[in-house]
Short mmCIF file of C-alpha atoms and ligand atoms in Angstrom, two decimals:
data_model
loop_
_atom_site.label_atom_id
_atom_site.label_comp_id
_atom_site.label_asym_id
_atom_site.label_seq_id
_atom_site.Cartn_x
_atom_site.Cartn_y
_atom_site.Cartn_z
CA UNK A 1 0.00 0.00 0.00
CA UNK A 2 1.71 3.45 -1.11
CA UNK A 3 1.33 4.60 2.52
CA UNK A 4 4.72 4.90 3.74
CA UNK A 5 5.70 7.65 6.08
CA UNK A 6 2.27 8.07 6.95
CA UNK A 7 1.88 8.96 10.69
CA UNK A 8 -1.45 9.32 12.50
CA UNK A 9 -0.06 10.42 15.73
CA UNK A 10 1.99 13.97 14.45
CA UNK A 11 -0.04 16.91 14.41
CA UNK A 12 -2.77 18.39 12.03
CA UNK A 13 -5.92 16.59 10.74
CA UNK A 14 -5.67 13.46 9.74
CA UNK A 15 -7.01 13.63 6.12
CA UNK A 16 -4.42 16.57 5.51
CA UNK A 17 -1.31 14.15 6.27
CA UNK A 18 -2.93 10.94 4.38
CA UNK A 19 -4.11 13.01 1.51
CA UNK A 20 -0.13 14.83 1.49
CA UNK A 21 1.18 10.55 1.77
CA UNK A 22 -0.94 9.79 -1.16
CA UNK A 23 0.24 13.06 -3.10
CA UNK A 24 3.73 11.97 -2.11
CA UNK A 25 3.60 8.42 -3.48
CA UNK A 26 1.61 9.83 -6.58
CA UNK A 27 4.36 12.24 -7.82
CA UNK A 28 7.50 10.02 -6.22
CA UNK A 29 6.13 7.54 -9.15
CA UNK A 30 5.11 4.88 -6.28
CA UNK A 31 1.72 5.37 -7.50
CA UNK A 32 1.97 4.89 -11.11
CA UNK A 33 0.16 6.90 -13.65
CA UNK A 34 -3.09 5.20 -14.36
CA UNK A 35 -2.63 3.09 -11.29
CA UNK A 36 -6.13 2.28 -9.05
CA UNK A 37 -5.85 3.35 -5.77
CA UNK A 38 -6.51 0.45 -3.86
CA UNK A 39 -10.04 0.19 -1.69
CA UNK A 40 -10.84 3.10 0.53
CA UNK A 41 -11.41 -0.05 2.84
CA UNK A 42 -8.10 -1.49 3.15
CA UNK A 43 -6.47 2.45 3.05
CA UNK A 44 -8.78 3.06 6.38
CA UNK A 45 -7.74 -0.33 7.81
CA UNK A 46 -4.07 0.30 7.00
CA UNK A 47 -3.60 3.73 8.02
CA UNK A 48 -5.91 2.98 10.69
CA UNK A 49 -8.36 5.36 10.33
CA UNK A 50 -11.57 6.19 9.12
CA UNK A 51 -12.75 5.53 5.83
CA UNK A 52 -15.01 9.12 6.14
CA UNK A 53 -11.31 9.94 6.73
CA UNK A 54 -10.03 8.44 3.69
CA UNK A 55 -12.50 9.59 1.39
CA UNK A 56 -11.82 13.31 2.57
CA UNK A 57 -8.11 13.07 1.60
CA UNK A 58 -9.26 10.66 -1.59
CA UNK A 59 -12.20 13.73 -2.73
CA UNK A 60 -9.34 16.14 -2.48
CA UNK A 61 -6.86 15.01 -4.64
CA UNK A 62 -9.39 14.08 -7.45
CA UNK A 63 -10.84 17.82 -6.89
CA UNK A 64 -6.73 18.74 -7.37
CA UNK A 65 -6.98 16.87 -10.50
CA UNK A 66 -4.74 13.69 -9.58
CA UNK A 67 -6.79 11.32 -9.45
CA UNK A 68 -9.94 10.62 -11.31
CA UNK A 69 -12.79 8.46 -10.03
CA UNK A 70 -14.27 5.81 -12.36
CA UNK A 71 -17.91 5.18 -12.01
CA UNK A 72 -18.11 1.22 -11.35
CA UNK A 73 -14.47 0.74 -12.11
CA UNK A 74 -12.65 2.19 -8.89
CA UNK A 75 -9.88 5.73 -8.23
CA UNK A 76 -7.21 6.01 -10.57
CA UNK A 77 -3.99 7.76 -10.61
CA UNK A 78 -4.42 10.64 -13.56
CA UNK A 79 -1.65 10.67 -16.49
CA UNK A 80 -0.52 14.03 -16.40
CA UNK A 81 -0.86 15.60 -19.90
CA UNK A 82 1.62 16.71 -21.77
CA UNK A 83 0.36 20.50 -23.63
CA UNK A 84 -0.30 20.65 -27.48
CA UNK A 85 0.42 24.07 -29.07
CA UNK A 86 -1.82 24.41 -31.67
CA UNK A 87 -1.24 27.42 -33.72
CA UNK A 88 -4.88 29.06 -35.14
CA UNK A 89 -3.60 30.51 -38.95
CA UNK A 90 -3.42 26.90 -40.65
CA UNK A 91 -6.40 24.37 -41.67
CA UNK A 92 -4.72 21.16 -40.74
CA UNK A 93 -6.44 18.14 -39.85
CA UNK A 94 -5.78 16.31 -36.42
CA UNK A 95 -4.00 13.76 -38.02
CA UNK A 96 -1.93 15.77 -39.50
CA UNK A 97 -1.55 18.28 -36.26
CA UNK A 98 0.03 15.16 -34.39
CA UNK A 99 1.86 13.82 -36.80
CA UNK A 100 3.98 16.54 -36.99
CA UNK A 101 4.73 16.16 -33.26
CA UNK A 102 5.44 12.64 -33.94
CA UNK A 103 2.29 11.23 -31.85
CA UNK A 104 0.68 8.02 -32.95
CA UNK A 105 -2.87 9.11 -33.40
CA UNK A 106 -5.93 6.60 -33.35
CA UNK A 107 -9.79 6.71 -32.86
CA UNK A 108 -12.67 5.17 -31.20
CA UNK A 109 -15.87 5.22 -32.92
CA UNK A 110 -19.09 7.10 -31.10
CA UNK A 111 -20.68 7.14 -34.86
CA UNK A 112 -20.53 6.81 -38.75
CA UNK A 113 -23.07 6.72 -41.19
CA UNK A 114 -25.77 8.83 -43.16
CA UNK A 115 -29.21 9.76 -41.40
CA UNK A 116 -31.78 12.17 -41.83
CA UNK A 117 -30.29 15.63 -41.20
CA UNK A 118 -31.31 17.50 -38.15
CA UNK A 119 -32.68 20.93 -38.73
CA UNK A 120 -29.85 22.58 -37.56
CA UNK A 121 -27.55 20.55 -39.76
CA UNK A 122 -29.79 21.17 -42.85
CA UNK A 123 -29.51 25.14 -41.91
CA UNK A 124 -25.57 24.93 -41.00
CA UNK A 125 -24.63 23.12 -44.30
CA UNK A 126 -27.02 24.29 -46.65
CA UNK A 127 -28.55 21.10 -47.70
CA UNK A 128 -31.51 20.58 -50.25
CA UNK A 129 -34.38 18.89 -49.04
CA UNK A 130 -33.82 14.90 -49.22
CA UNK A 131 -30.34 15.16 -48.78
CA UNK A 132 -29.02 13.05 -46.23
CA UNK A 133 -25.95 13.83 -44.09
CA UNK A 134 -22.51 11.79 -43.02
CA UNK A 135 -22.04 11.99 -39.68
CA UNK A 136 -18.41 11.15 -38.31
CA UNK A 137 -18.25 11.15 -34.26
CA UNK A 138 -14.93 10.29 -33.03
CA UNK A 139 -13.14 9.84 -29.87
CA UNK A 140 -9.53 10.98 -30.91
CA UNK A 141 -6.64 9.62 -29.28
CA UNK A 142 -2.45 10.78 -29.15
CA UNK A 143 -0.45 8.08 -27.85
CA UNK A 144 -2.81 6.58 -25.89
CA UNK A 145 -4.41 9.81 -24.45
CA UNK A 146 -7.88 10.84 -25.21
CA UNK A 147 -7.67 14.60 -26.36
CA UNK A 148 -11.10 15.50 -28.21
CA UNK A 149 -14.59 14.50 -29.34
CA UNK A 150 -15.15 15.35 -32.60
CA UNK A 151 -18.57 15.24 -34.04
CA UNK A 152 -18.66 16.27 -37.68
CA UNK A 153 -21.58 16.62 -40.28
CA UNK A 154 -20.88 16.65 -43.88
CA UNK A 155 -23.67 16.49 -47.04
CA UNK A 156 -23.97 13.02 -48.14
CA UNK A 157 -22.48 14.41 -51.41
CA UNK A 158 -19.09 15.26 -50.30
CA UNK A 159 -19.03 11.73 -48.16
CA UNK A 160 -21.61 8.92 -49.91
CA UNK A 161 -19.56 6.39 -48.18
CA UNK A 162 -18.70 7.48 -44.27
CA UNK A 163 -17.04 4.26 -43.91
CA UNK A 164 -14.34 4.67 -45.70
CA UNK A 165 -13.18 7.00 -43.28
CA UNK A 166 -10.49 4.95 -41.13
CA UNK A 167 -8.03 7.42 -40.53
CA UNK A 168 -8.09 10.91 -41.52
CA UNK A 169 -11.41 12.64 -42.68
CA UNK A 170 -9.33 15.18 -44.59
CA UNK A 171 -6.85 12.67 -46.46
CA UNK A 172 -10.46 11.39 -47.78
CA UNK A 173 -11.92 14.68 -48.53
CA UNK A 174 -8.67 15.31 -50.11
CA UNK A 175 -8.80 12.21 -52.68
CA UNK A 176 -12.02 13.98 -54.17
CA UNK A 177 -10.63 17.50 -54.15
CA UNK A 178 -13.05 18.01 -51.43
CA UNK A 179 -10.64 18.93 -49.01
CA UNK A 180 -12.06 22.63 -47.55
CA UNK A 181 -9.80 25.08 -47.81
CA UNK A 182 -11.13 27.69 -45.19
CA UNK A 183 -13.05 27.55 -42.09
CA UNK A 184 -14.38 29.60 -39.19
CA UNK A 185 -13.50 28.59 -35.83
CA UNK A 186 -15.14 29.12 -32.34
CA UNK A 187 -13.77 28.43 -29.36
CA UNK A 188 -15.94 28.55 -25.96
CA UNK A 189 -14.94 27.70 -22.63
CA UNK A 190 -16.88 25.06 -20.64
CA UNK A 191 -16.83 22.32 -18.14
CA UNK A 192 -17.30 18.57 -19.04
CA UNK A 193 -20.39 16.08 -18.40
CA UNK A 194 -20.54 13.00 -18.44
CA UNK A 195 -20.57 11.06 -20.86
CA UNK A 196 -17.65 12.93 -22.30
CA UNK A 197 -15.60 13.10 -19.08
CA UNK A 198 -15.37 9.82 -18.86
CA UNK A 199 -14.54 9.39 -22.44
CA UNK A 200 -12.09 11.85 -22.15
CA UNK A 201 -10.67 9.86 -18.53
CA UNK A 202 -11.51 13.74 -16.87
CA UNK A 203 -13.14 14.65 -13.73
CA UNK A 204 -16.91 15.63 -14.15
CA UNK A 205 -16.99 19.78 -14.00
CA UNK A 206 -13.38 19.70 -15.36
CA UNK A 207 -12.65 22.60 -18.16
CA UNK A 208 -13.03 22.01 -21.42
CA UNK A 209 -12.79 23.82 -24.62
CA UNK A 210 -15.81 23.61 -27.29
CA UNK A 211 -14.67 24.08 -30.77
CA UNK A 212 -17.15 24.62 -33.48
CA UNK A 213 -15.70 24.74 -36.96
CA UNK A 214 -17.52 25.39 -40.43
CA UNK A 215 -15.47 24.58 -43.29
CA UNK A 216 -15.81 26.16 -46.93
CA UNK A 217 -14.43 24.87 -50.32
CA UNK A 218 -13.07 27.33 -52.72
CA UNK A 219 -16.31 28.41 -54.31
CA UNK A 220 -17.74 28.94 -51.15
CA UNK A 221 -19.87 25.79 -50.02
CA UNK A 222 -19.68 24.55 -46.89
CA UNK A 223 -17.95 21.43 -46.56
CA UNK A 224 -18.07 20.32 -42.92
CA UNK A 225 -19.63 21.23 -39.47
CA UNK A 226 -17.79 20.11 -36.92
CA UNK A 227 -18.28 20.31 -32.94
CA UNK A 228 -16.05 19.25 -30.70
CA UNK A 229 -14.70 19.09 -27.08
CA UNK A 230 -11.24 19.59 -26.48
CA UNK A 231 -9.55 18.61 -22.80
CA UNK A 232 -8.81 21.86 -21.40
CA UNK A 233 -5.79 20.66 -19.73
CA UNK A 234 -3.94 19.41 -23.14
CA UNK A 235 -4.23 22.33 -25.37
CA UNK A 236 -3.37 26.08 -25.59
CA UNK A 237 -4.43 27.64 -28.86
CA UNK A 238 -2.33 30.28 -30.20
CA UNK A 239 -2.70 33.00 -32.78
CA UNK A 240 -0.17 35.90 -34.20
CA UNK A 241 -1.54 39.05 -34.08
CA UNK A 242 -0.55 42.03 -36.22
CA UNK A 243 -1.36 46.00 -35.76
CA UNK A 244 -4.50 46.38 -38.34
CA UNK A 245 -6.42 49.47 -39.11
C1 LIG B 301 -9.51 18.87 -36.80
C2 LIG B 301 -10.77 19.73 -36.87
C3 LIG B 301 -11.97 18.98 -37.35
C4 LIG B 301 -11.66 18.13 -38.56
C5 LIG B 301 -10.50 17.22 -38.27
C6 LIG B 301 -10.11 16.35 -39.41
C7 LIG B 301 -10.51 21.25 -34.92
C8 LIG B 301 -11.13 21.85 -33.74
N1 LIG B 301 -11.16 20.33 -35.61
O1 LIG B 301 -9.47 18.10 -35.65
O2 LIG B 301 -12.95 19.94 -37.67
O3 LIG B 301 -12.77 17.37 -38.93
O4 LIG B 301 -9.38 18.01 -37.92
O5 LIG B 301 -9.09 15.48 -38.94
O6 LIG B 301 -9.43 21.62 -35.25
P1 LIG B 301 -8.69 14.12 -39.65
O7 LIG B 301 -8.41 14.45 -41.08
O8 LIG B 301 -7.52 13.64 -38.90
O9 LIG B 301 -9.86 13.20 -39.56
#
């Protein structure tokens, strides 16, 4: 149990000195990253305390952000992120974005396939009545850690075949000069839910970034809308600024 040099008897409250053990053994490395904590049980009957006791110093440290709690699966010790620099002045495509950093990207699928547009898709990519939509949610991963959700809508006609996405939307796009060549991008602060905290292996009410991106072809049209949640922690977007008029 990673509770070495834990004393009950020295001063201060109790769940201040267990919590400052576990910290201890979490950045010492004794705790590895992505580790379970083992049961509050056996914590309260090792360090002979309470478990009320236990779960103070445990609540802490996942409200500190090191470690996360699993619904059903137990406490874990968090992988610290390492931060992605993204600059804002080029269109690149994830893929690409990581590639040049040398991460191996991959991606869990929440959905592929064409439906029924939803009105707001219809309005957002200017679709004719009847046309159906490709919709390609992803959980995208960068060496092993989960980094966004992606959810993006495209006209049936630019993507008749969603499957054939396996890697890289844009390599695809790309093979049917479809690739867009412009696109607006929002970015919005807010704090995870669940389901996509867990996805994303982050606390519940952690911060997150919401991108929305529309992207344009040449002669205008709009290619893709995409929304997505980006981990907070992971990413600093940054944009060069010149004196305008
Ligand atoms: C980026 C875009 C996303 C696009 C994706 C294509 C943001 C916020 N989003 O992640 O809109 O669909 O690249 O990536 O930048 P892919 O070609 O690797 O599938």
């Amino acid at each position: 149990l990673p509770l070495d040099g834990f004393q009950a008897a020295s001063a201060g409250p109790l769940y201040l000195k267990l919590r400052q053990t576990l910290e201890d053994a979490i950045r010492s490395g004794r705790l590895a990253h992505g580790a379970a904590l083992p049961a509050e049980r056996d914590l309260a009957d090792y360090a002979s305390v309470s478990r009320v006791t236990v779960r103070k110093a445990v609540d802490d440290l996942v409200k500190d952000g090191l470690l996360l709690r699993r619904h059903g699966s137990g406490t874990f010790v968090v992988k610290p992120v390492s931060r992605v620099e993204q600059p804002l002045s080029h269109l690149t495509s994830f893929t690409e974005d990581m590639a040049r950093r040398g991460l191996v990207t991959r991606s869990e699928w929440l959905e592929r396939g064409l439906y029924h547009p939803s009105p707001e898709e219809s309005v957002m990519l200017g679709l004719a009545p009847g046309t159906l939509v490709a919709r390609i949610g992803r959980l995208r991963i960068a060496n092993d850690m989960p980094l966004a959700i992606e959810r993006a809508s495209l006209s049936a006609e630019f993507l008749p075949d969603p499957g054939r996405v396996t890697t890289s939307l844009y390599a695809e796009l790309e093979k049917a000069n479809t690739r867009p060549v412009r696109a607006i991008q929002r970015i919005s602060a807010c704090n995870v839910k669940n389901p996509d905290a867990g996805l994303l292996q982050m606390s519940v009410g952690a911060a997150g970034l919401s991108i929305e991106r529309i992207s344009y072809l040449g002669s205008g049209r709009v290619v893709e809308f995409t929304r997505s949640l980006y981990r907070g922690d992971a990413y600093d977007f940054v944009a060069e600024l010149t004196l305008g008029d």
